[in-house]
Tab-separated table of C-alpha atoms in Angstrom:
chain	number	residue	atom	x	y	z
O	1	UNK	CA	74.879	75.240	16.133
O	2	UNK	CA	72.461	77.839	14.728
O	3	UNK	CA	69.031	78.777	16.015
O	4	UNK	CA	66.524	81.600	16.459
O	5	UNK	CA	65.896	83.567	19.651
O	6	UNK	CA	62.284	82.951	20.702
O	7	UNK	CA	62.298	85.022	23.869
O	8	UNK	CA	64.634	87.222	25.897
O	9	UNK	CA	64.148	87.672	29.641
O	10	UNK	CA	66.558	89.172	32.189
O	11	UNK	CA	69.718	88.335	30.296
O	12	UNK	CA	68.617	84.851	29.254
O	13	UNK	CA	67.944	84.022	25.608
O	14	UNK	CA	65.743	81.080	24.666
O	15	UNK	CA	67.025	79.764	21.339
O	16	UNK	CA	65.130	77.295	19.155
O	17	UNK	CA	67.288	74.949	17.095
O	18	UNK	CA	65.356	73.034	14.449
O	19	UNK	CA	65.392	69.350	15.346
O	20	UNK	CA	66.965	69.884	18.780
O	21	UNK	CA	64.572	72.047	20.818
O	22	UNK	CA	64.973	75.138	23.002
O	23	UNK	CA	68.214	76.090	24.738
O	24	UNK	CA	68.501	78.543	27.628
O	25	UNK	CA	71.495	80.723	26.786
O	26	UNK	CA	73.520	83.600	28.107
O	27	UNK	CA	75.196	86.098	25.792
O	28	UNK	CA	78.983	86.125	25.951
O	29	UNK	CA	80.745	89.209	27.316
O	30	UNK	CA	81.868	90.250	23.842
O	31	UNK	CA	78.325	91.472	23.120
O	32	UNK	CA	78.402	93.836	26.096
O	33	UNK	CA	81.833	95.136	25.127
O	34	UNK	CA	80.666	95.740	21.566
O	35	UNK	CA	77.329	97.222	22.736
O	36	UNK	CA	75.454	94.561	20.782
O	37	UNK	CA	72.228	93.306	22.287
O	38	UNK	CA	70.666	90.166	20.804
O	39	UNK	CA	67.005	90.645	19.893
O	40	UNK	CA	64.021	88.342	19.741
O	41	UNK	CA	63.986	86.984	16.188
O	42	UNK	CA	67.750	87.081	15.824
O	43	UNK	CA	69.389	84.138	14.113
O	44	UNK	CA	72.351	83.199	16.289
O	45	UNK	CA	75.165	80.740	16.703
O	46	UNK	CA	75.273	79.028	20.086
O	47	UNK	CA	77.734	76.803	21.914
O	48	UNK	CA	75.986	74.078	23.908
O	49	UNK	CA	77.052	73.784	27.554
O	50	UNK	CA	74.740	70.930	28.543
O	51	UNK	CA	72.667	68.945	26.087
O	52	UNK	CA	70.841	67.283	28.971
O	53	UNK	CA	69.833	70.584	30.606
O	54	UNK	CA	69.537	72.391	27.254
O	55	UNK	CA	71.832	75.266	28.199
O	56	UNK	CA	74.378	77.178	26.176
O	57	UNK	CA	75.969	80.489	25.245
O	58	UNK	CA	75.127	82.824	22.376
O	59	UNK	CA	78.403	83.087	20.466
O	60	UNK	CA	77.414	85.211	17.494
O	61	UNK	CA	74.458	87.181	16.118
O	62	UNK	CA	74.059	86.583	12.398
O	63	UNK	CA	73.403	89.573	10.091
O	64	UNK	CA	69.906	91.013	10.500
O	65	UNK	CA	67.457	91.465	7.675
O	66	UNK	CA	65.759	94.273	9.613
O	67	UNK	CA	64.995	95.348	13.151
O	68	UNK	CA	62.348	97.350	14.984
O	69	UNK	CA	62.592	99.312	18.205
O	70	UNK	CA	58.966	98.998	19.286
O	71	UNK	CA	58.683	96.103	19.743
O	72	UNK	CA	62.390	95.240	19.845
O	73	UNK	CA	62.506	92.400	17.303
O	74	UNK	CA	64.598	91.426	14.291
O	75	UNK	CA	64.360	89.542	11.006
O	76	UNK	CA	60.674	89.993	10.232
O	77	UNK	CA	59.863	88.644	6.770
O	78	UNK	CA	56.218	89.693	6.858
O	79	UNK	CA	53.522	91.014	9.168
O	80	UNK	CA	50.245	89.177	9.604
O	81	UNK	CA	47.817	91.979	10.469
O	82	UNK	CA	44.893	90.292	12.214
O	83	UNK	CA	41.551	92.029	12.697
O	84	UNK	CA	38.152	90.601	13.509
O	85	UNK	CA	35.737	90.655	10.595
O	86	UNK	CA	33.049	91.493	13.180
O	87	UNK	CA	32.511	91.436	16.947
O	88	UNK	CA	34.304	93.735	17.477
O	89	UNK	CA	33.669	95.694	14.304
O	90	UNK	CA	36.991	96.339	12.549
O	91	UNK	CA	38.548	99.741	13.105
O	92	UNK	CA	39.674	100.441	9.547
O	93	UNK	CA	41.464	103.623	10.567
O	94	UNK	CA	43.672	101.578	12.894
O	95	UNK	CA	44.176	98.955	10.200
O	96	UNK	CA	45.432	101.641	7.845
O	97	UNK	CA	47.826	102.873	10.546
O	98	UNK	CA	49.307	99.391	10.738
O	99	UNK	CA	49.722	99.241	6.966
O	100	UNK	CA	51.348	102.682	6.789
O	101	UNK	CA	53.704	101.864	9.661
O	102	UNK	CA	54.721	98.550	8.094
O	103	UNK	CA	55.346	100.152	4.699
O	104	UNK	CA	57.600	102.702	6.395
O	105	UNK	CA	59.596	99.795	7.842
O	106	UNK	CA	59.646	97.989	4.454
O	107	UNK	CA	57.850	94.984	5.940
O	108	UNK	CA	55.349	93.262	3.607
O	109	UNK	CA	51.905	92.883	5.147
O	110	UNK	CA	49.177	90.291	4.785
O	111	UNK	CA	45.757	91.184	6.193
O	112	UNK	CA	43.806	88.428	7.935
O	113	UNK	CA	40.175	88.908	8.919
O	114	UNK	CA	39.332	86.406	11.627
O	115	UNK	CA	35.804	85.403	12.690
O	116	UNK	CA	34.857	85.030	9.025
O	117	UNK	CA	31.796	83.023	10.076
O	118	UNK	CA	30.162	86.309	11.135
O	119	UNK	CA	30.150	87.676	7.562
O	120	UNK	CA	28.228	86.794	4.449
O	121	UNK	CA	30.244	85.871	1.372
O	122	UNK	CA	29.395	89.213	-0.241
O	123	UNK	CA	30.747	91.091	2.785
O	124	UNK	CA	33.978	89.100	2.674
O	125	UNK	CA	34.291	89.970	-1.007
O	126	UNK	CA	33.928	93.674	-0.221
O	127	UNK	CA	36.701	93.547	2.377
O	128	UNK	CA	38.963	91.662	-0.007
O	129	UNK	CA	38.317	94.293	-2.675
O	130	UNK	CA	39.084	97.254	-0.384
O	131	UNK	CA	42.439	95.951	0.834
O	132	UNK	CA	43.325	94.074	-2.320
O	133	UNK	CA	43.499	97.510	-3.974
O	134	UNK	CA	46.391	98.504	-1.729
O	135	UNK	CA	48.469	95.515	-2.742
O	136	UNK	CA	48.040	93.403	0.409
O	137	UNK	CA	47.066	89.747	0.253
O	138	UNK	CA	43.766	89.385	2.136
O	139	UNK	CA	42.980	86.147	3.967
O	140	UNK	CA	40.002	85.007	6.026
O	141	UNK	CA	39.986	82.645	8.963
O	142	UNK	CA	37.764	81.315	11.700
O	143	UNK	CA	39.515	80.271	14.898
O	144	UNK	CA	36.137	79.063	16.162
O	145	UNK	CA	35.591	76.672	13.253
O	146	UNK	CA	39.298	76.014	12.514
O	147	UNK	CA	38.810	77.406	9.004
O	148	UNK	CA	41.506	78.984	6.845
O	149	UNK	CA	44.355	77.635	8.991
O	150	UNK	CA	46.070	75.726	6.187
O	151	UNK	CA	45.922	78.826	3.986
O	152	UNK	CA	47.584	80.811	6.770
O	153	UNK	CA	50.253	78.143	7.173
O	154	UNK	CA	50.985	78.305	3.451
O	155	UNK	CA	51.340	82.114	3.629
O	156	UNK	CA	53.790	81.780	6.519
O	157	UNK	CA	55.872	78.981	5.032
O	158	UNK	CA	59.618	79.497	5.558
O	159	UNK	CA	58.997	82.975	6.976
O	160	UNK	CA	59.269	84.717	10.312
O	161	UNK	CA	55.995	86.599	10.618
O	162	UNK	CA	54.911	89.167	13.194
O	163	UNK	CA	51.292	88.821	14.281
O	164	UNK	CA	49.863	92.243	15.038
O	165	UNK	CA	46.461	93.766	15.598
O	166	UNK	CA	44.147	94.923	18.390
O	167	UNK	CA	43.134	92.773	21.331
O	168	UNK	CA	40.074	90.560	21.158
O	169	UNK	CA	40.436	89.576	17.515
O	170	UNK	CA	41.676	86.020	18.063
O	171	UNK	CA	45.454	86.349	17.560
O	172	UNK	CA	46.308	83.903	20.338
O	173	UNK	CA	43.651	81.430	19.185
O	174	UNK	CA	45.027	81.483	15.641
O	175	UNK	CA	48.600	81.030	16.847
O	176	UNK	CA	47.503	78.040	18.923
O	177	UNK	CA	45.847	76.544	15.843
O	178	UNK	CA	48.900	77.171	13.692
O	179	UNK	CA	50.988	75.403	16.326
O	180	UNK	CA	48.971	73.324	18.814
O	181	UNK	CA	52.132	72.894	20.906
O	182	UNK	CA	52.550	76.662	21.299
O	183	UNK	CA	51.241	76.547	24.855
O	184	UNK	CA	53.626	73.719	25.687
O	185	UNK	CA	56.532	75.651	24.209
O	186	UNK	CA	55.642	78.771	26.180
O	187	UNK	CA	55.240	76.636	29.297
O	188	UNK	CA	58.677	75.109	28.763
O	189	UNK	CA	60.266	78.550	28.732
O	190	UNK	CA	58.166	79.710	31.696
O	191	UNK	CA	59.295	76.735	33.778
O	192	UNK	CA	62.916	77.571	33.050
O	193	UNK	CA	62.576	81.186	34.105
O	194	UNK	CA	59.939	80.527	36.812
O	195	UNK	CA	57.965	83.657	35.929
O	196	UNK	CA	54.772	82.262	34.468
O	197	UNK	CA	52.205	84.887	33.504
O	198	UNK	CA	54.587	87.772	34.076
O	199	UNK	CA	56.270	86.911	30.780
O	200	UNK	CA	53.167	87.362	28.640
O	201	UNK	CA	53.888	91.048	27.969
O	202	UNK	CA	57.140	90.172	26.235
O	203	UNK	CA	57.414	89.356	22.574
O	204	UNK	CA	57.215	85.599	22.048
O	205	UNK	CA	58.226	83.722	18.904
O	206	UNK	CA	56.427	80.447	18.211
O	207	UNK	CA	57.970	77.805	15.983
O	208	UNK	CA	55.276	76.524	13.599
O	209	UNK	CA	57.218	73.973	11.571
O	210	UNK	CA	60.468	73.772	9.615
O	211	UNK	CA	61.692	77.338	9.109
O	212	UNK	CA	58.285	78.922	9.792
O	213	UNK	CA	57.890	81.112	12.879
O	214	UNK	CA	55.302	83.584	14.129
O	215	UNK	CA	55.877	86.356	16.665
O	216	UNK	CA	53.209	87.403	19.126
O	217	UNK	CA	54.083	91.094	19.373
O	218	UNK	CA	52.053	92.995	22.002
O	219	UNK	CA	54.038	96.167	21.331
O	220	UNK	CA	52.350	96.593	17.939
O	221	UNK	CA	48.948	97.164	19.555
O	222	UNK	CA	49.573	100.896	20.067
O	223	UNK	CA	51.340	102.695	17.251
O	224	UNK	CA	51.504	105.903	15.303
O	225	UNK	CA	53.523	106.518	12.170
O	226	UNK	CA	56.783	107.870	13.644
O	227	UNK	CA	58.517	110.999	12.384
O	228	UNK	CA	56.180	111.374	9.440
O	229	UNK	CA	55.312	114.605	7.664
O	230	UNK	CA	51.771	114.920	6.349
O	231	UNK	CA	53.150	115.370	2.819
O	232	UNK	CA	54.600	111.839	2.944
O	233	UNK	CA	51.356	110.082	3.793
O	234	UNK	CA	49.950	109.731	0.276
O	235	UNK	CA	53.020	107.760	-0.830
O	236	UNK	CA	51.947	104.993	1.564
O	237	UNK	CA	48.577	104.582	-0.159
O	238	UNK	CA	49.622	102.507	-3.188
O	239	UNK	CA	46.259	102.838	-4.919
O	240	UNK	CA	46.881	106.606	-5.261
O	241	UNK	CA	50.054	106.080	-7.313
O	242	UNK	CA	48.463	105.608	-10.785
O	243	UNK	CA	46.482	108.853	-10.440
O	244	UNK	CA	48.666	111.275	-8.435
O	245	UNK	CA	50.974	112.210	-11.360
O	246	UNK	CA	47.935	113.597	-13.213
O	247	UNK	CA	47.020	116.082	-10.460
O	248	UNK	CA	47.094	119.724	-11.474
O	249	UNK	CA	49.440	120.730	-8.639
O	250	UNK	CA	52.793	119.154	-7.877
O	251	UNK	CA	52.743	117.917	-4.275
O	252	UNK	CA	48.958	117.739	-4.267
O	253	UNK	CA	47.632	116.652	-0.866
O	254	UNK	CA	44.506	115.171	-2.492
O	255	UNK	CA	42.351	117.002	0.062
O	256	UNK	CA	41.204	120.462	-1.112
O	257	UNK	CA	43.053	121.100	-4.367
O	258	UNK	CA	41.112	121.446	-7.640
O	259	UNK	CA	41.738	119.093	-10.576
O	260	UNK	CA	42.922	116.313	-8.284
O	261	UNK	CA	42.993	112.996	-10.111
O	262	UNK	CA	42.998	111.029	-6.844
O	263	UNK	CA	39.729	112.648	-5.724
O	264	UNK	CA	38.348	112.023	-9.201
O	265	UNK	CA	39.305	108.352	-8.918
O	266	UNK	CA	37.491	108.164	-5.575
O	267	UNK	CA	34.387	109.738	-7.095
O	268	UNK	CA	34.492	107.257	-9.984
O	269	UNK	CA	34.928	104.258	-7.670
O	270	UNK	CA	38.484	103.431	-8.767
O	271	UNK	CA	39.739	104.124	-5.226
O	272	UNK	CA	37.579	102.867	-2.381
O	273	UNK	CA	36.054	105.722	-0.339
O	274	UNK	CA	36.797	103.911	2.940
O	275	UNK	CA	40.517	104.046	2.306
O	276	UNK	CA	40.297	107.659	1.148
O	277	UNK	CA	38.366	108.733	4.272
O	278	UNK	CA	40.970	107.027	6.450
O	279	UNK	CA	43.685	108.846	4.513
O	280	UNK	CA	42.023	112.205	5.163
O	281	UNK	CA	41.683	111.482	8.887
O	282	UNK	CA	45.339	110.484	9.203
O	283	UNK	CA	46.380	113.536	7.162
O	284	UNK	CA	44.478	115.900	9.467
O	285	UNK	CA	45.955	114.179	12.502
O	286	UNK	CA	49.469	114.596	11.162
O	287	UNK	CA	48.693	118.193	10.217
O	288	UNK	CA	47.565	118.982	13.755
O	289	UNK	CA	50.396	117.199	15.514
O	290	UNK	CA	52.665	119.467	17.537
O	291	UNK	CA	56.333	119.596	16.657
O	292	UNK	CA	58.885	119.971	19.403
């Protein structure tokens, strides 16, 4: 029987099998001997011990598409980067950090601005233009008015998505709208492990429908592009790519050099100044970072 690990707590793995529900499983000793640790998001094969009590053993971890260390998750098909359109005002520098980090991990990103009811249509269009330039699909939702939920569901269809973004933007509300039984599912696991609220800091995968899942990943809320040199940063701004080859200097940083086609594109409005300012701030931060 195959399923997906929704949560891992103290040596127990909670595996969702489509059509059968959630099984509380232990990993067999072979994993310890082989130094393999199942991760949240892993697709696994389980042997059922008790169908009545929904218990079993994890027999095998299927090949991973990808894995992250912080948070420790596997098999992410896409990241749903959720920011509030307003209240709180979006921190676009942080949003760009998310997008750079995800590109480094080769994880496609979709940007979702929640609380869309707080913006005029023109303002929504401006946001879509800024982040549409960098190749990310841009969606809008309103957890308050239950708007945009079907569009989100369509974007997540047959995918395992990681929801990431700062606190206070409505991630949990959106997840509960995508799957109204999410609270029940979390409660079912909490009753089995008798830990209640203490489990909320762990990554939780919610089954939406069919083969669609979404991860609530608290570990994404604080990040910095790891092991990155400042010279690499421009390659993670896709809108620079058409112009960078025309720069006068090979390896142009697009900051102070003369005859820089990227800066020219910014001045002409072909690259949005918001993204360029964020790039410069990240570049200076990487430049000033101590190396040990």
